[in-house]
């Protein structure tokens, strides 16, 4: 077999040649506007990358499980822990769900400890679970983390369980709790001292973490990827700085810490996010001069986003979590917890929990995602995304430190303010459909009814950073429509399709999606030869809104005629499009509105709901 490389006889094509072809194809259009994506995170993504774009990335020649661990903290397998978070808080019921989940493939159980008040409650919750084989994560322990840790250690001793074999964590993160609640439960000093005490209590449990920095919380409040990573680093640094100034070494503290990061829908960005964070963590911890590189490794728990989950068309959430699970696996997450598809409107059940686990089991058992460590390595695109995310998140971390650190900024309300500003921008992108939530603000199932299926209230009464779902504003419109429909039926939108066949069909599709986002009934047809025929058809079905769908050129005549006839018949009249040359004439003829790709869909539909949903 020859060592000669394929295609050596072909001369490489320089970037300048590719750019010449692109400019020709653009036909004078602005390159930046057409092809360069400016992310919410504040950096630009080019339309393509080449080998030359990797020359300045320093970690590329480092193997997985080598400092700075960008490429993974794993060596021979990319396996991860399949986490089932149990939302049931009653100890006996939670225990039953946990055991069923383990039987169904979960390898780690996340328990909600809100109702675990005594050692007996803990024993009931853990009864029958082999803790040397199954990992455990204890959530919501902020109030009594020390007492809980002592009870857990006593439980292990009483049942003769080897502490050194226990994997999992106590999810203690008082700074993130402060961000949510607006203040510390007691004092900042007390909270930080508890973190140190937890490290000492569990010193002989090397696989059990006790400080879990929750970047997920910031994501679900609306943070960008850069904010999630930069602020997570900032919180982690607070714990490291305090611990090393108060008797612990950086090795002791760092090895007892982990992070929980979100995994959302932006597939390649999410892969790059996890890779970037390992680099950032290693860089930060290394500045404390640990004795062992192993202190620079970070355990990353990936939890599927709640921000992007929807009430309407809920089975789409299964597709979202599948993409999220894939991104987390390729990015090298140490554990993955996927949201049950119905999490936005009800408590999970056996079916939705099973689906969330089986997605991961398929990724491992049928798709072999656990066989290759860092499969994204060398991708020109992902490597550049990793580098850009790391650069911008590190700069944000440095800015936070320059202003006095995360705790100071959290207490001053600055972090909450910055995340809320990002959330508002994301909200506007959803309202204008720059960001698509399938089934909610684009391609909705207008006949979907969810009002009677909602079992839980989403009110967030926390004084600090509040959680938010991007679909919520559109869903409030849909629910309002459903309530009105109980007595008066849904508002009816009649498509007056006339003239140019291609344009009327295209605009009819646009209108169907547009008003479908509010759950209105769309009355479609094959089209009409005359305006009068269309208006009579609209009368016969008792439409509320008539929308003309035609070409801009025909709006000057047919549109004006239709506007006058529709107003005479008492309809709201809307033009699908933005025909600049005819707007004045159409408005004078009685047109109520123009809807097009630049319309703020949410605000427009709110206006119609006020008129029609009384």
mmCIF file with all atom_site columns, N, CA, C and O in Angstrom, residues 19-49:
data_model
loop_
_atom_site.group_PDB
_atom_site.id
_atom_site.type_symbol
_atom_site.label_atom_id
_atom_site.label_alt_id
_atom_site.label_comp_id
_atom_site.label_asym_id
_atom_site.label_entity_id
_atom_site.label_seq_id
_atom_site.pdbx_PDB_ins_code
_atom_site.Cartn_x
_atom_site.Cartn_y
_atom_site.Cartn_z
_atom_site.occupancy
_atom_site.B_iso_or_equiv
_atom_site.pdbx_formal_charge
_atom_site.auth_seq_id
_atom_site.auth_comp_id
_atom_site.auth_asym_id
_atom_site.auth_atom_id
_atom_site.pdbx_PDB_model_num
ATOM 1   N N  . UNK A 1 19 ? -13.203 33.295 -2.610 1.00 0.00 ? 19 UNK A N  1
ATOM 2   C CA . UNK A 1 19 ? -13.840 34.586 -2.360 1.00 0.00 ? 19 UNK A CA 1
ATOM 3   C C  . UNK A 1 19 ? -14.274 35.254 -3.663 1.00 0.00 ? 19 UNK A C  1
ATOM 4   O O  . UNK A 1 19 ? -15.327 35.903 -3.716 1.00 0.00 ? 19 UNK A O  1
ATOM 5   N N  . UNK A 1 20 ? -13.489 35.078 -4.702 1.00 0.00 ? 20 UNK A N  1
ATOM 6   C CA . UNK A 1 20 ? -13.863 35.651 -5.993 1.00 0.00 ? 20 UNK A CA 1
ATOM 7   C C  . UNK A 1 20 ? -15.168 35.043 -6.508 1.00 0.00 ? 20 UNK A C  1
ATOM 8   O O  . UNK A 1 20 ? -16.049 35.759 -7.024 1.00 0.00 ? 20 UNK A O  1
ATOM 9   N N  . UNK A 1 21 ? -15.307 33.729 -6.354 1.00 0.00 ? 21 UNK A N  1
ATOM 10  C CA . UNK A 1 21 ? -16.530 33.053 -6.796 1.00 0.00 ? 21 UNK A CA 1
ATOM 11  C C  . UNK A 1 21 ? -17.728 33.522 -5.965 1.00 0.00 ? 21 UNK A C  1
ATOM 12  O O  . UNK A 1 21 ? -18.826 33.769 -6.491 1.00 0.00 ? 21 UNK A O  1
ATOM 13  N N  . UNK A 1 22 ? -17.521 33.652 -4.652 1.00 0.00 ? 22 UNK A N  1
ATOM 14  C CA . UNK A 1 22 ? -18.608 34.095 -3.763 1.00 0.00 ? 22 UNK A CA 1
ATOM 15  C C  . UNK A 1 22 ? -19.075 35.496 -4.151 1.00 0.00 ? 22 UNK A C  1
ATOM 16  O O  . UNK A 1 22 ? -20.284 35.770 -4.242 1.00 0.00 ? 22 UNK A O  1
ATOM 17  N N  . UNK A 1 23 ? -18.123 36.401 -4.365 1.00 0.00 ? 23 UNK A N  1
ATOM 18  C CA . UNK A 1 23 ? -18.480 37.774 -4.731 1.00 0.00 ? 23 UNK A CA 1
ATOM 19  C C  . UNK A 1 23 ? -19.258 37.804 -6.043 1.00 0.00 ? 23 UNK A C  1
ATOM 20  O O  . UNK A 1 23 ? -20.204 38.580 -6.201 1.00 0.00 ? 23 UNK A O  1
ATOM 21  N N  . UNK A 1 24 ? -18.859 36.953 -6.973 1.00 0.00 ? 24 UNK A N  1
ATOM 22  C CA . UNK A 1 24 ? -19.575 36.876 -8.252 1.00 0.00 ? 24 UNK A CA 1
ATOM 23  C C  . UNK A 1 24 ? -21.011 36.405 -8.038 1.00 0.00 ? 24 UNK A C  1
ATOM 24  O O  . UNK A 1 24 ? -21.952 36.972 -8.611 1.00 0.00 ? 24 UNK A O  1
ATOM 25  N N  . UNK A 1 25 ? -21.172 35.371 -7.210 1.00 0.00 ? 25 UNK A N  1
ATOM 26  C CA . UNK A 1 25 ? -22.516 34.838 -6.940 1.00 0.00 ? 25 UNK A CA 1
ATOM 27  C C  . UNK A 1 25 ? -23.388 35.828 -6.181 1.00 0.00 ? 25 UNK A C  1
ATOM 28  O O  . UNK A 1 25 ? -24.619 35.819 -6.317 1.00 0.00 ? 25 UNK A O  1
ATOM 29  N N  . UNK A 1 26 ? -22.775 36.671 -5.363 1.00 0.00 ? 26 UNK A N  1
ATOM 30  C CA . UNK A 1 26 ? -23.547 37.650 -4.585 1.00 0.00 ? 26 UNK A CA 1
ATOM 31  C C  . UNK A 1 26 ? -24.129 38.756 -5.459 1.00 0.00 ? 26 UNK A C  1
ATOM 32  O O  . UNK A 1 26 ? -25.089 39.425 -5.060 1.00 0.00 ? 26 UNK A O  1
ATOM 33  N N  . UNK A 1 27 ? -23.538 38.955 -6.630 1.00 0.00 ? 27 UNK A N  1
ATOM 34  C CA . UNK A 1 27 ? -24.035 39.955 -7.593 1.00 0.00 ? 27 UNK A CA 1
ATOM 35  C C  . UNK A 1 27 ? -24.191 41.340 -6.963 1.00 0.00 ? 27 UNK A C  1
ATOM 36  O O  . UNK A 1 27 ? -25.216 42.016 -7.124 1.00 0.00 ? 27 UNK A O  1
ATOM 37  N N  . UNK A 1 28 ? -23.190 41.727 -6.184 1.00 0.00 ? 28 UNK A N  1
ATOM 38  C CA . UNK A 1 28 ? -23.191 43.057 -5.589 1.00 0.00 ? 28 UNK A CA 1
ATOM 39  C C  . UNK A 1 28 ? -23.804 43.160 -4.213 1.00 0.00 ? 28 UNK A C  1
ATOM 40  O O  . UNK A 1 28 ? -23.732 44.226 -3.569 1.00 0.00 ? 28 UNK A O  1
ATOM 41  N N  . UNK A 1 29 ? -24.433 42.095 -3.727 1.00 0.00 ? 29 UNK A N  1
ATOM 42  C CA . UNK A 1 29 ? -25.025 42.121 -2.385 1.00 0.00 ? 29 UNK A CA 1
ATOM 43  C C  . UNK A 1 29 ? -23.929 42.223 -1.324 1.00 0.00 ? 29 UNK A C  1
ATOM 44  O O  . UNK A 1 29 ? -22.794 41.803 -1.539 1.00 0.00 ? 29 UNK A O  1
ATOM 45  N N  . UNK A 1 30 ? -24.269 42.786 -0.176 1.00 0.00 ? 30 UNK A N  1
ATOM 46  C CA . UNK A 1 30 ? -23.311 42.989 0.912  1.00 0.00 ? 30 UNK A CA 1
ATOM 47  C C  . UNK A 1 30 ? -22.888 41.647 1.511  1.00 0.00 ? 30 UNK A C  1
ATOM 48  O O  . UNK A 1 30 ? -23.709 40.897 2.026  1.00 0.00 ? 30 UNK A O  1
ATOM 49  N N  . UNK A 1 31 ? -21.602 41.355 1.455  1.00 0.00 ? 31 UNK A N  1
ATOM 50  C CA . UNK A 1 31 ? -21.051 40.076 1.953  1.00 0.00 ? 31 UNK A CA 1
ATOM 51  C C  . UNK A 1 31 ? -21.366 39.890 3.437  1.00 0.00 ? 31 UNK A C  1
ATOM 52  O O  . UNK A 1 31 ? -21.823 38.825 3.863  1.00 0.00 ? 31 UNK A O  1
ATOM 53  N N  . UNK A 1 32 ? -21.101 40.927 4.236  1.00 0.00 ? 32 UNK A N  1
ATOM 54  C CA . UNK A 1 32 ? -21.304 40.845 5.695  1.00 0.00 ? 32 UNK A CA 1
ATOM 55  C C  . UNK A 1 32 ? -22.756 40.573 6.036  1.00 0.00 ? 32 UNK A C  1
ATOM 56  O O  . UNK A 1 32 ? -23.072 39.724 6.860  1.00 0.00 ? 32 UNK A O  1
ATOM 57  N N  . UNK A 1 33 ? -23.660 41.289 5.376  1.00 0.00 ? 33 UNK A N  1
ATOM 58  C CA . UNK A 1 33 ? -25.076 41.146 5.696  1.00 0.00 ? 33 UNK A CA 1
ATOM 59  C C  . UNK A 1 33 ? -25.632 39.801 5.232  1.00 0.00 ? 33 UNK A C  1
ATOM 60  O O  . UNK A 1 33 ? -26.480 39.202 5.907  1.00 0.00 ? 33 UNK A O  1
ATOM 61  N N  . UNK A 1 34 ? -25.164 39.327 4.100  1.00 0.00 ? 34 UNK A N  1
ATOM 62  C CA . UNK A 1 34 ? -25.723 38.105 3.514  1.00 0.00 ? 34 UNK A CA 1
ATOM 63  C C  . UNK A 1 34 ? -25.139 36.831 4.118  1.00 0.00 ? 34 UNK A C  1
ATOM 64  O O  . UNK A 1 34 ? -25.849 35.836 4.303  1.00 0.00 ? 34 UNK A O  1
ATOM 65  N N  . UNK A 1 35 ? -23.847 36.838 4.419  1.00 0.00 ? 35 UNK A N  1
ATOM 66  C CA . UNK A 1 35 ? -23.180 35.577 4.720  1.00 0.00 ? 35 UNK A CA 1
ATOM 67  C C  . UNK A 1 35 ? -22.541 35.486 6.105  1.00 0.00 ? 35 UNK A C  1
ATOM 68  O O  . UNK A 1 35 ? -22.237 34.391 6.569  1.00 0.00 ? 35 UNK A O  1
ATOM 69  N N  . UNK A 1 36 ? -22.323 36.612 6.778  1.00 0.00 ? 36 UNK A N  1
ATOM 70  C CA . UNK A 1 36 ? -21.662 36.582 8.085  1.00 0.00 ? 36 UNK A CA 1
ATOM 71  C C  . UNK A 1 36 ? -22.711 36.652 9.179  1.00 0.00 ? 36 UNK A C  1
ATOM 72  O O  . UNK A 1 36 ? -23.556 37.552 9.194  1.00 0.00 ? 36 UNK A O  1
ATOM 73  N N  . UNK A 1 37 ? -22.671 35.675 10.077 1.00 0.00 ? 37 UNK A N  1
ATOM 74  C CA . UNK A 1 37 ? -23.646 35.591 11.171 1.00 0.00 ? 37 UNK A CA 1
ATOM 75  C C  . UNK A 1 37 ? -23.048 36.230 12.417 1.00 0.00 ? 37 UNK A C  1
ATOM 76  O O  . UNK A 1 37 ? -21.994 35.826 12.890 1.00 0.00 ? 37 UNK A O  1
ATOM 77  N N  . UNK A 1 38 ? -23.748 37.229 12.942 1.00 0.00 ? 38 UNK A N  1
ATOM 78  C CA . UNK A 1 38 ? -23.337 37.824 14.213 1.00 0.00 ? 38 UNK A CA 1
ATOM 79  C C  . UNK A 1 38 ? -24.161 37.176 15.317 1.00 0.00 ? 38 UNK A C  1
ATOM 80  O O  . UNK A 1 38 ? -25.374 37.364 15.393 1.00 0.00 ? 38 UNK A O  1
ATOM 81  N N  . UNK A 1 39 ? -23.536 36.439 16.164 1.00 0.00 ? 39 UNK A N  1
ATOM 82  C CA . UNK A 1 39 ? -24.236 35.658 17.178 1.00 0.00 ? 39 UNK A CA 1
ATOM 83  C C  . UNK A 1 39 ? -24.735 36.538 18.315 1.00 0.00 ? 39 UNK A C  1
ATOM 84  O O  . UNK A 1 39 ? -24.274 37.669 18.508 1.00 0.00 ? 39 UNK A O  1
ATOM 85  N N  . UNK A 1 40 ? -25.662 35.992 19.110 1.00 0.00 ? 40 UNK A N  1
ATOM 86  C CA . UNK A 1 40 ? -26.114 36.681 20.320 1.00 0.00 ? 40 UNK A CA 1
ATOM 87  C C  . UNK A 1 40 ? -24.957 36.889 21.287 1.00 0.00 ? 40 UNK A C  1
ATOM 88  O O  . UNK A 1 40 ? -25.007 37.759 22.158 1.00 0.00 ? 40 UNK A O  1
ATOM 89  N N  . UNK A 1 41 ? -23.929 36.057 21.133 1.00 0.00 ? 41 UNK A N  1
ATOM 90  C CA . UNK A 1 41 ? -22.780 36.115 22.038 1.00 0.00 ? 41 UNK A CA 1
ATOM 91  C C  . UNK A 1 41 ? -21.804 37.237 21.685 1.00 0.00 ? 41 UNK A C  1
ATOM 92  O O  . UNK A 1 41 ? -20.831 37.472 22.405 1.00 0.00 ? 41 UNK A O  1
ATOM 93  N N  . UNK A 1 42 ? -22.048 37.904 20.546 1.00 0.00 ? 42 UNK A N  1
ATOM 94  C CA . UNK A 1 42 ? -21.257 39.087 20.232 1.00 0.00 ? 42 UNK A CA 1
ATOM 95  C C  . UNK A 1 42 ? -20.074 38.863 19.321 1.00 0.00 ? 42 UNK A C  1
ATOM 96  O O  . UNK A 1 42 ? -19.255 39.768 19.131 1.00 0.00 ? 42 UNK A O  1
ATOM 97  N N  . UNK A 1 43 ? -19.950 37.693 18.733 1.00 0.00 ? 43 UNK A N  1
ATOM 98  C CA . UNK A 1 43 ? -18.862 37.506 17.773 1.00 0.00 ? 43 UNK A CA 1
ATOM 99  C C  . UNK A 1 43 ? -19.418 37.069 16.426 1.00 0.00 ? 43 UNK A C  1
ATOM 100 O O  . UNK A 1 43 ? -20.563 36.629 16.322 1.00 0.00 ? 43 UNK A O  1
ATOM 101 N N  . UNK A 1 44 ? -18.590 37.200 15.407 1.00 0.00 ? 44 UNK A N  1
ATOM 102 C CA . UNK A 1 44 ? -19.017 36.907 14.045 1.00 0.00 ? 44 UNK A CA 1
ATOM 103 C C  . UNK A 1 44 ? -18.613 35.485 13.647 1.00 0.00 ? 44 UNK A C  1
ATOM 104 O O  . UNK A 1 44 ? -17.533 35.017 13.995 1.00 0.00 ? 44 UNK A O  1
ATOM 105 N N  . UNK A 1 45 ? -19.493 34.839 12.891 1.00 0.00 ? 45 UNK A N  1
ATOM 106 C CA . UNK A 1 45 ? -19.206 33.515 12.352 1.00 0.00 ? 45 UNK A CA 1
ATOM 107 C C  . UNK A 1 45 ? -19.189 33.629 10.834 1.00 0.00 ? 45 UNK A C  1
ATOM 108 O O  . UNK A 1 45 ? -20.168 34.061 10.223 1.00 0.00 ? 45 UNK A O  1
ATOM 109 N N  . UNK A 1 46 ? -18.080 33.260 10.253 1.00 0.00 ? 46 UNK A N  1
ATOM 110 C CA . UNK A 1 46 ? -17.921 33.371 8.808  1.00 0.00 ? 46 UNK A CA 1
ATOM 111 C C  . UNK A 1 46 ? -18.683 32.249 8.094  1.00 0.00 ? 46 UNK A C  1
ATOM 112 O O  . UNK A 1 46 ? -18.994 31.218 8.686  1.00 0.00 ? 46 UNK A O  1
ATOM 113 N N  . UNK A 1 47 ? -18.936 32.403 6.787  1.00 0.00 ? 47 UNK A N  1
ATOM 114 C CA . UNK A 1 47 ? -19.726 31.389 6.070  1.00 0.00 ? 47 UNK A CA 1
ATOM 115 C C  . UNK A 1 47 ? -18.983 30.076 5.846  1.00 0.00 ? 47 UNK A C  1
ATOM 116 O O  . UNK A 1 47 ? -19.603 29.058 5.565  1.00 0.00 ? 47 UNK A O  1
ATOM 117 N N  . UNK A 1 48 ? -17.668 30.095 5.964  1.00 0.00 ? 48 UNK A N  1
ATOM 118 C CA . UNK A 1 48 ? -16.908 28.851 5.818  1.00 0.00 ? 48 UNK A CA 1
ATOM 119 C C  . UNK A 1 48 ? -15.544 29.035 6.491  1.00 0.00 ? 48 UNK A C  1
ATOM 120 O O  . UNK A 1 48 ? -15.078 30.162 6.708  1.00 0.00 ? 48 UNK A O  1
ATOM 121 N N  . UNK A 1 49 ? -14.926 27.917 6.846  1.00 0.00 ? 49 UNK A N  1
ATOM 122 C CA . UNK A 1 49 ? -13.587 27.933 7.444  1.00 0.00 ? 49 UNK A CA 1
ATOM 123 C C  . UNK A 1 49 ? -12.705 26.932 6.712  1.00 0.00 ? 49 UNK A C  1
ATOM 124 O O  . UNK A 1 49 ? -13.186 25.941 6.157  1.00 0.00 ? 49 UNK A O  1
#
